[in-house]
mmCIF file of C-alpha atoms in Angstrom:
data_model
loop_
_atom_site.group_PDB
_atom_site.id
_atom_site.type_symbol
_atom_site.label_atom_id
_atom_site.label_comp_id
_atom_site.label_asym_id
_atom_site.label_seq_id
_atom_site.Cartn_x
_atom_site.Cartn_y
_atom_site.Cartn_z
ATOM 1 C CA LEU A 19 -103.671 5.700 -58.328
ATOM 2 C CA ARG A 20 -100.143 6.577 -59.518
ATOM 3 C CA CYS A 21 -100.533 4.311 -62.535
ATOM 4 C CA LEU A 22 -103.650 6.205 -63.576
ATOM 5 C CA LEU A 23 -102.106 9.671 -63.587
ATOM 6 C CA PRO A 24 -100.331 9.265 -66.948
ATOM 7 C CA LEU A 25 -103.598 8.004 -68.395
ATOM 8 C CA GLN A 26 -105.477 10.998 -67.059
ATOM 9 C CA SER A 27 -102.849 13.326 -68.503
ATOM 10 C CA TRP A 28 -103.079 11.682 -71.917
ATOM 11 C CA VAL A 29 -106.889 11.758 -71.964
ATOM 12 C CA SER A 30 -106.798 15.431 -71.062
ATOM 13 C CA ASP A 31 -104.453 16.075 -73.997
ATOM 14 C CA PHE A 32 -106.565 13.972 -76.331
ATOM 15 C CA VAL A 33 -110.033 15.420 -75.649
ATOM 16 C CA GLY A 34 -109.096 18.807 -74.176
ATOM 17 C CA PRO A 35 -108.960 19.906 -70.565
ATOM 18 C CA SER A 36 -112.444 21.436 -70.681
ATOM 19 C CA GLN A 37 -114.163 18.025 -71.058
ATOM 20 C CA PRO A 38 -114.582 15.974 -67.826
ATOM 21 C CA PHE A 39 -113.780 12.767 -69.682
ATOM 22 C CA LEU A 40 -112.135 10.848 -66.842
ATOM 23 C CA GLN A 41 -112.334 11.182 -63.105
ATOM 24 C CA THR A 42 -111.107 8.761 -60.426
ATOM 25 C CA THR A 43 -111.876 8.001 -56.802
ATOM 26 C CA THR A 44 -109.879 5.641 -54.558
ATOM 27 C CA HIS A 45 -111.847 3.202 -52.364
ATOM 28 C CA ALA A 46 -110.127 2.068 -49.165
ATOM 29 C CA ASN A 47 -110.475 -1.603 -48.269
ATOM 30 C CA SER A 48 -110.253 -2.646 -44.611
ATOM 31 C CA SER A 49 -109.608 -6.282 -45.515
ATOM 32 C CA GLY A 50 -106.132 -5.442 -46.678
ATOM 33 C CA SER A 51 -106.739 -6.280 -50.350
ATOM 34 C CA PRO A 52 -105.521 -3.823 -52.996
ATOM 35 C CA PRO A 53 -107.530 -0.587 -53.278
ATOM 36 C CA LYS A 54 -109.954 -0.209 -56.120
ATOM 37 C CA LEU A 55 -110.660 2.758 -58.341
ATOM 38 C CA SER A 56 -113.953 4.193 -59.502
ATOM 39 C CA ILE A 57 -113.831 5.687 -63.001
ATOM 40 C CA PHE A 58 -116.318 8.243 -64.237
ATOM 41 C CA CYS A 59 -116.475 8.490 -68.005
ATOM 42 C CA ASN A 60 -118.204 11.686 -69.177
ATOM 43 C CA GLN A 61 -119.555 12.029 -65.647
ATOM 44 C CA ASN A 62 -121.177 8.546 -65.765
ATOM 45 C CA PRO A 63 -119.856 6.162 -63.092
ATOM 46 C CA VAL A 64 -118.172 2.957 -64.174
ATOM 47 C CA PRO A 65 -118.144 0.085 -61.620
ATOM 48 C CA PRO A 66 -114.952 -0.239 -59.594
ATOM 49 C CA LEU A 67 -112.131 -2.199 -61.148
ATOM 50 C CA PRO A 68 -108.680 -3.140 -59.879
ATOM 51 C CA THR A 69 -105.621 -1.155 -60.850
ATOM 52 C CA CYS A 70 -104.370 -3.961 -63.072
ATOM 53 C CA ALA A 71 -107.208 -3.197 -65.484
ATOM 54 C CA ILE A 72 -105.539 0.099 -66.395
ATOM 55 C CA LYS A 73 -102.908 -0.281 -69.115
ATOM 56 C CA TYR A 74 -100.261 2.358 -69.596
ATOM 57 C CA PRO A 75 -100.326 4.278 -72.901
ATOM 58 C CA THR A 76 -97.472 3.190 -75.166
ATOM 59 C CA LEU A 77 -95.654 5.049 -77.930
ATOM 60 C CA SER A 78 -97.516 3.099 -80.585
ATOM 61 C CA GLN A 79 -101.032 3.148 -79.152
ATOM 62 C CA ARG A 80 -103.141 4.349 -76.241
ATOM 63 C CA THR A 81 -105.093 1.500 -74.641
ATOM 64 C CA ILE A 82 -107.789 1.853 -71.980
ATOM 65 C CA PHE A 83 -109.784 -0.987 -70.428
ATOM 66 C CA PHE A 84 -113.213 0.020 -69.145
ATOM 67 C CA ALA A 85 -115.435 -2.332 -67.114
ATOM 68 C CA SER A 86 -118.638 -3.060 -68.981
ATOM 69 C CA LYS A 87 -120.249 -4.663 -65.922
ATOM 70 C CA PRO A 88 -119.276 -5.360 -62.285
ATOM 71 C CA SER A 89 -117.108 -8.347 -63.140
ATOM 72 C CA THR A 90 -113.734 -9.080 -64.688
ATOM 73 C CA THR A 91 -115.012 -8.557 -68.234
ATOM 74 C CA TYR A 92 -113.511 -5.440 -69.775
ATOM 75 C CA THR A 93 -113.987 -3.506 -73.002
ATOM 76 C CA LYS A 94 -110.838 -2.428 -74.839
ATOM 77 C CA HIS A 95 -110.665 0.983 -76.534
ATOM 78 C CA THR A 96 -107.587 1.781 -78.599
ATOM 79 C CA HIS A 97 -106.838 5.332 -79.876
ATOM 80 C CA PRO A 98 -103.905 6.222 -82.160
ATOM 81 C CA PRO A 99 -101.653 8.969 -80.808
ATOM 82 C CA PRO A 100 -101.820 12.419 -82.434
ATOM 83 C CA THR A 101 -99.944 12.067 -85.716
ATOM 84 C CA MET A 102 -97.223 14.303 -87.154
ATOM 85 C CA SER A 103 -99.585 15.324 -89.947
ATOM 86 C CA SER A 104 -102.041 16.826 -87.489
ATOM 87 C CA THR A 105 -99.271 18.919 -85.951
ATOM 88 C CA ARG A 106 -98.105 19.893 -89.428
ATOM 89 C CA GLU A 107 -101.625 20.893 -90.475
ATOM 90 C CA ARG A 108 -102.141 22.977 -87.343
ATOM 91 C CA ARG A 109 -98.928 24.830 -88.113
ATOM 92 C CA ILE A 110 -100.001 25.459 -91.738
ATOM 93 C CA ALA A 111 -103.375 26.757 -90.552
ATOM 94 C CA LYS A 112 -101.620 29.163 -88.193
ATOM 95 C CA GLU A 113 -99.244 30.324 -90.941
ATOM 96 C CA LEU A 114 -102.179 30.996 -93.271
ATOM 97 C CA GLY A 115 -103.857 32.993 -90.540
ATOM 98 C CA ASP A 116 -100.718 35.062 -90.087
ATOM 99 C CA LEU A 117 -100.587 35.696 -93.830
ATOM 100 C CA GLN A 118 -104.193 36.899 -93.867
ATOM 101 C CA ASN A 119 -103.458 39.240 -90.962
ATOM 102 C CA ASP A 120 -100.382 40.748 -92.625
ATOM 103 C CA PRO A 121 -101.487 42.422 -95.879
ATOM 104 C CA ASN A 122 -98.326 44.557 -95.870
ATOM 105 C CA SER A 123 -96.138 41.531 -96.563
ATOM 106 C CA GLY A 124 -97.075 41.713 -100.245
ATOM 107 C CA VAL A 125 -97.631 37.945 -100.485
ATOM 108 C CA ASN A 126 -100.583 35.650 -99.857
ATOM 109 C CA ALA A 127 -101.625 32.005 -100.071
ATOM 110 C CA HIS A 128 -104.811 29.945 -100.165
ATOM 111 C CA LEU A 129 -105.787 26.283 -99.957
ATOM 112 C CA VAL A 130 -106.365 24.021 -102.936
ATOM 113 C CA ASP A 131 -109.576 21.979 -102.489
ATOM 114 C CA ASN A 132 -109.569 22.774 -98.767
ATOM 115 C CA ASN A 133 -106.339 20.763 -98.394
ATOM 116 C CA LEU A 134 -103.897 22.160 -95.849
ATOM 117 C CA LEU A 135 -101.041 20.316 -97.552
ATOM 118 C CA HIS A 136 -101.557 21.862 -100.995
ATOM 119 C CA LEU A 137 -101.612 25.628 -101.450
ATOM 120 C CA LYS A 138 -101.218 28.341 -104.051
ATOM 121 C CA GLY A 139 -99.069 31.367 -103.261
ATOM 122 C CA VAL A 140 -99.644 34.693 -104.991
ATOM 123 C CA PHE A 141 -97.615 37.901 -105.132
ATOM 124 C CA PRO A 142 -97.253 40.920 -107.445
ATOM 125 C CA GLY A 143 -94.218 41.591 -109.582
ATOM 126 C CA PRO A 144 -91.851 44.025 -107.830
ATOM 127 C CA PRO A 145 -91.788 47.636 -109.060
ATOM 128 C CA ASP A 146 -88.875 48.865 -111.185
ATOM 129 C CA THR A 147 -88.436 45.406 -112.727
ATOM 130 C CA PRO A 148 -89.620 43.893 -116.015
ATOM 131 C CA TYR A 149 -92.187 41.954 -113.930
ATOM 132 C CA ALA A 150 -93.866 45.067 -112.447
ATOM 133 C CA GLY A 151 -97.660 45.000 -112.482
ATOM 134 C CA GLY A 152 -97.912 41.258 -113.073
ATOM 135 C CA THR A 153 -99.433 38.708 -110.706
ATOM 136 C CA PHE A 154 -97.451 35.521 -110.185
ATOM 137 C CA GLN A 155 -98.815 32.255 -108.793
ATOM 138 C CA VAL A 156 -96.705 29.562 -107.147
ATOM 139 C CA ASP A 157 -97.711 25.963 -106.436
ATOM 140 C CA ILE A 158 -96.884 24.877 -102.864
ATOM 141 C CA VAL A 159 -96.826 21.283 -101.609
ATOM 142 C CA ILE A 160 -96.134 20.638 -97.922
ATOM 143 C CA PRO A 161 -93.846 17.602 -97.440
ATOM 144 C CA ASP A 162 -94.366 14.994 -94.733
ATOM 145 C CA ASN A 163 -91.493 16.253 -92.595
ATOM 146 C CA TYR A 164 -92.344 19.976 -92.766
ATOM 147 C CA PRO A 165 -91.060 22.233 -91.194
ATOM 148 C CA PHE A 166 -87.807 20.267 -91.074
ATOM 149 C CA LYS A 167 -87.894 20.201 -94.858
ATOM 150 C CA SER A 168 -88.807 23.191 -96.999
ATOM 151 C CA PRO A 169 -92.128 23.440 -98.845
ATOM 152 C CA ILE A 170 -91.926 22.266 -102.451
ATOM 153 C CA MET A 171 -92.578 25.257 -104.695
ATOM 154 C CA LYS A 172 -92.707 25.908 -108.427
ATOM 155 C CA PHE A 173 -94.081 28.721 -110.532
ATOM 156 C CA ASP A 174 -97.475 28.122 -112.131
ATOM 157 C CA THR A 175 -97.117 31.421 -113.976
ATOM 158 C CA LYS A 176 -94.598 31.205 -116.803
ATOM 159 C CA ILE A 177 -91.727 33.597 -116.219
ATOM 160 C CA TRP A 178 -88.479 34.507 -118.013
ATOM 161 C CA HIS A 179 -85.974 34.460 -115.177
ATOM 162 C CA PRO A 180 -82.524 32.840 -114.807
ATOM 163 C CA ASN A 181 -83.406 31.137 -111.513
ATOM 164 C CA VAL A 182 -86.716 29.669 -112.714
ATOM 165 C CA SER A 183 -87.142 27.045 -115.426
ATOM 166 C CA SER A 184 -88.929 28.599 -118.388
ATOM 167 C CA VAL A 185 -90.408 25.150 -119.107
ATOM 168 C CA THR A 186 -91.347 23.560 -115.765
ATOM 169 C CA GLY A 187 -91.367 26.495 -113.323
ATOM 170 C CA ALA A 188 -88.775 24.778 -111.088
ATOM 171 C CA ILE A 189 -86.936 27.209 -108.808
ATOM 172 C CA CYS A 190 -83.265 27.484 -107.843
ATOM 173 C CA LEU A 191 -83.159 29.257 -104.470
ATOM 174 C CA ASP A 192 -81.130 28.472 -101.349
ATOM 175 C CA THR A 193 -84.089 29.286 -99.103
ATOM 176 C CA LEU A 194 -85.954 26.329 -100.598
ATOM 177 C CA GLY A 195 -82.963 24.011 -100.343
ATOM 178 C CA SER A 196 -79.864 23.908 -98.198
ATOM 179 C CA GLY A 197 -80.652 27.325 -96.713
ATOM 180 C CA TRP A 198 -84.012 26.250 -95.270
ATOM 181 C CA SER A 199 -84.485 26.304 -91.487
ATOM 182 C CA PRO A 200 -87.310 24.764 -89.390
ATOM 183 C CA VAL A 201 -88.149 28.281 -88.206
ATOM 184 C CA GLY A 202 -88.921 29.241 -91.803
ATOM 185 C CA THR A 203 -92.494 29.837 -92.934
ATOM 186 C CA ILE A 204 -94.486 29.877 -96.147
ATOM 187 C CA LYS A 205 -94.650 33.668 -95.928
ATOM 188 C CA MET A 206 -90.871 33.885 -95.656
ATOM 189 C CA ALA A 207 -90.439 31.585 -98.678
ATOM 190 C CA LEU A 208 -92.875 33.636 -100.792
ATOM 191 C CA ILE A 209 -91.141 36.891 -99.824
ATOM 192 C CA SER A 210 -87.825 35.311 -100.854
ATOM 193 C CA LEU A 211 -89.310 34.470 -104.257
ATOM 194 C CA ARG A 212 -90.531 38.030 -104.702
ATOM 195 C CA MET A 213 -87.052 39.293 -103.825
ATOM 196 C CA LEU A 214 -85.613 36.856 -106.368
ATOM 197 C CA LEU A 215 -87.600 38.696 -109.048
ATOM 198 C CA GLU A 216 -85.959 41.920 -107.889
ATOM 199 C CA SER A 217 -82.443 40.478 -107.849
ATOM 200 C CA PRO A 218 -81.938 37.586 -110.291
ATOM 201 C CA ASN A 219 -78.751 35.579 -109.902
ATOM 202 C CA PRO A 220 -77.567 34.424 -113.349
ATOM 203 C CA LYS A 221 -74.375 32.953 -111.877
ATOM 204 C CA ASP A 222 -76.393 30.201 -110.156
ATOM 205 C CA PRO A 223 -79.063 29.549 -112.777
ATOM 206 C CA GLN A 224 -81.955 27.149 -113.094
ATOM 207 C CA ASP A 225 -82.326 28.032 -116.772
ATOM 208 C CA ALA A 226 -78.948 28.352 -118.519
ATOM 209 C CA GLU A 227 -80.390 29.920 -121.666
ATOM 210 C CA VAL A 228 -82.039 32.732 -119.733
ATOM 211 C CA ALA A 229 -78.927 33.285 -117.612
ATOM 212 C CA LYS A 230 -76.708 33.576 -120.684
ATOM 213 C CA MET A 231 -79.032 36.155 -122.219
ATOM 214 C CA MET A 232 -79.051 38.183 -119.012
ATOM 215 C CA LEU A 233 -75.248 38.142 -118.766
ATOM 216 C CA ASP A 234 -74.512 38.827 -122.423
ATOM 217 C CA HIS A 235 -77.497 40.950 -123.474
ATOM 218 C CA PRO A 236 -79.218 42.502 -120.446
ATOM 219 C CA GLU A 237 -81.426 44.802 -122.525
ATOM 220 C CA GLN A 238 -82.683 41.887 -124.581
ATOM 221 C CA PHE A 239 -83.283 39.889 -121.409
ATOM 222 C CA ALA A 240 -85.287 42.696 -119.796
ATOM 223 C CA GLN A 241 -87.432 43.067 -122.903
ATOM 224 C CA LYS A 242 -88.250 39.360 -123.107
ATOM 225 C CA ALA A 243 -88.878 39.117 -119.350
ATOM 226 C CA HIS A 244 -91.345 41.987 -119.687
ATOM 227 C CA GLU A 245 -93.075 40.408 -122.701
ATOM 228 C CA TRP A 246 -93.599 37.197 -120.728
ATOM 229 C CA ALA A 247 -94.895 39.181 -117.733
ATOM 230 C CA VAL A 248 -97.433 40.885 -120.020
ATOM 231 C CA LYS A 249 -98.463 37.639 -121.706
ATOM 232 C CA TYR A 250 -98.621 35.298 -118.734
ATOM 233 C CA ALA A 251 -98.877 37.482 -115.608
ATOM 234 C CA GLY A 252 -101.141 40.276 -116.860
ATOM 235 C CA ALA A 253 -98.571 43.060 -116.473
ATOM 236 C CA PRO A 254 -99.291 46.361 -118.275
ATOM 237 C CA ARG A 255 -97.165 46.787 -121.364
ATOM 238 C CA ARG A 256 -94.333 49.339 -121.317
ATOM 239 C CA ASP A 257 -92.279 50.466 -124.295
ATOM 240 C CA THR A 258 -89.074 50.334 -122.277
ATOM 241 C CA PRO A 259 -89.141 47.996 -119.277
ATOM 242 C CA VAL A 260 -87.414 49.388 -116.201
ATOM 243 C CA HIS A 261 -84.411 47.425 -114.963
ATOM 244 C CA ASN A 262 -80.939 47.863 -113.513
ATOM 245 C CA TYR A 263 -79.245 44.911 -115.194
ATOM 246 C CA GLN A 264 -75.780 45.453 -116.590
ATOM 247 C CA LYS A 265 -73.610 43.415 -118.866
ATOM 248 C CA VAL A 266 -71.162 41.490 -116.771
ATOM 249 C CA ALA A 267 -67.563 42.084 -117.830
ATOM 250 C CA PRO A 268 -65.524 38.945 -118.319
ATOM 251 C CA PRO A 269 -63.151 38.199 -115.456
ATOM 252 C CA PRO A 270 -59.529 39.249 -115.940
ATOM 253 C CA PRO A 271 -57.369 36.485 -117.384
ATOM 254 C CA ARG A 272 -55.467 34.346 -114.947
ATOM 255 C CA ALA A 273 -51.703 34.646 -114.713
ATOM 256 C CA ASP A 274 -51.232 31.379 -116.564
ATOM 257 C CA ASP A 275 -53.681 32.231 -119.354
ATOM 258 C CA PRO A 276 -51.785 31.593 -122.637
ATOM 259 C CA ALA A 277 -53.574 34.550 -124.244
ATOM 260 C CA ARG A 278 -51.629 36.914 -122.002
ATOM 261 C CA TYR A 279 -48.343 35.812 -123.623
ATOM 262 C CA GLN A 280 -49.583 36.851 -127.100
ATOM 263 C CA GLY A 281 -47.742 34.058 -128.868
ATOM 264 C CA TYR A 282 -44.433 34.412 -127.033
ATOM 265 C CA ASN A 283 -42.954 31.425 -125.264
ATOM 266 C CA LYS A 284 -43.956 31.372 -121.599
ATOM 267 C CA ASP A 285 -40.471 30.607 -120.289
ATOM 268 C CA LEU A 286 -39.045 33.447 -122.370
ATOM 269 C CA ILE A 287 -41.450 35.975 -120.857
ATOM 270 C CA ASP A 288 -41.218 34.539 -117.347
ATOM 271 C CA ARG A 289 -37.477 35.207 -117.181
ATOM 272 C CA PHE A 290 -38.373 38.911 -116.916
ATOM 273 C CA VAL A 291 -41.431 38.265 -114.722
ATOM 274 C CA HIS A 292 -39.187 36.497 -112.220
ATOM 275 C CA MET A 293 -37.077 39.657 -112.092
ATOM 276 C CA GLY A 294 -40.097 41.426 -110.614
ATOM 277 C CA PHE A 295 -41.707 42.929 -113.723
ATOM 278 C CA ASP A 296 -45.426 42.664 -114.469
ATOM 279 C CA LEU A 297 -46.304 40.006 -117.033
ATOM 280 C CA ASP A 298 -48.389 42.331 -119.219
ATOM 281 C CA ALA A 299 -45.662 45.000 -119.068
ATOM 282 C CA VAL A 300 -43.071 42.452 -120.218
ATOM 283 C CA VAL A 301 -45.214 41.422 -123.197
ATOM 284 C CA GLU A 302 -45.748 45.071 -124.092
ATOM 285 C CA ALA A 303 -41.970 45.654 -123.978
ATOM 286 C CA PHE A 304 -41.367 42.652 -126.243
ATOM 287 C CA ASN A 305 -43.848 44.070 -128.734
ATOM 288 C CA PHE A 306 -42.309 47.547 -128.495
ATOM 289 C CA VAL A 307 -38.801 46.277 -129.133
ATOM 290 C CA GLY A 308 -40.025 43.937 -131.874
ATOM 291 C CA ILE A 309 -38.904 40.623 -130.419
ATOM 292 C CA ASP A 310 -39.474 37.667 -132.735
ATOM 293 C CA ARG A 311 -42.043 35.128 -131.459
ATOM 294 C CA ASN A 312 -40.097 32.257 -133.010
ATOM 295 C CA GLY A 313 -43.280 30.212 -133.424
ATOM 296 C CA GLY A 314 -43.811 30.129 -129.670
ATOM 297 C CA GLU A 315 -40.536 28.321 -129.062
ATOM 298 C CA ASP A 316 -38.025 29.338 -126.397
ATOM 299 C CA TYR A 317 -34.622 30.749 -127.388
ATOM 300 C CA VAL A 318 -31.778 32.890 -126.018
ATOM 301 C CA LEU A 319 -32.201 36.628 -126.624
ATOM 302 C CA GLU A 320 -29.228 38.647 -127.833
ATOM 303 C CA GLU A 321 -27.717 40.923 -125.201
ATOM 304 C CA ALA A 322 -28.764 44.056 -127.123
ATOM 305 C CA TYR A 323 -32.388 42.987 -127.093
ATOM 306 C CA MET A 324 -32.191 42.196 -123.373
ATOM 307 C CA GLY A 325 -30.958 45.751 -122.760
ATOM 308 C CA ASP A 326 -33.723 47.309 -124.877
ATOM 309 C CA ILE A 327 -36.452 45.306 -123.109
ATOM 310 C CA THR A 328 -35.092 46.203 -119.675
ATOM 311 C CA ALA A 329 -34.863 49.902 -120.614
ATOM 312 C CA ARG A 330 -38.482 49.831 -121.742
ATOM 313 C CA LEU A 331 -39.588 48.184 -118.535
ATOM 314 C CA LEU A 332 -37.678 50.765 -116.492
ATOM 315 C CA GLY A 333 -39.298 53.601 -118.421
ATOM 316 C CA GLU A 334 -36.113 54.682 -120.141
ATOM 317 C CA GLN A 335 -37.578 54.302 -123.631
#
């Protein structure tokens, strides 16, 4: 009977606990021979058979031998174990149900051709952005190893955005790459995309042309982003699209940037820098005193010039 318990457990998992698929009864034998088991399949008795007729389920298949008549002839039934795809599809179905029950999330998704592994996500453009009032659709493909790998998403709706390809709709977003976690959901990914429309990141672009426009000409970027939202996403047209983008100032030059030396020889300037003076202040003092650049070559300054430069740096001139 012990060898049958795993089989009973598996059958219960396979057909559901509510269905009396398999029942067993042990028959004692006074002759000392091994006990026999009676199996009832769907409440219909099957003639007794010895325990050796029951094969354990394996990882690759579930095998059951049922007696077809009161003899040693048995019928073999093999069932594949529940596959990963079935688990994956059950999870997707649950996630879609959660989306339907949460209208406040601002995002939604539906099946394509009743296929749980291919969906379309939909969300509105965020307010106070060039995308406001538009409706954006995203194609979603569920990979084989979901949720351990992120869903594969791309924009169906054309959009002018630094983190989305203006040609293919491919997306650059950590949540859909290295930042994905198995606890993530389709709803979470769609919300992240909507937030990406609120806060573009031109420093980590998918589309370099769009990113450059946003960094160098934010007003022009906002206008074009709005025009695309009107044309492709059905957004209402506004004369001046609302945005909070600002031109990004170039980073300050590094200490070893040749431009900071303004044509003077680096070693010549650094003699004063090594005395504790600021590099830019030293260059300003050289210009004030009128020190010759000597074609960028190093040379020894006259003592009078050294005194004038030092006085300037100390605020005495």
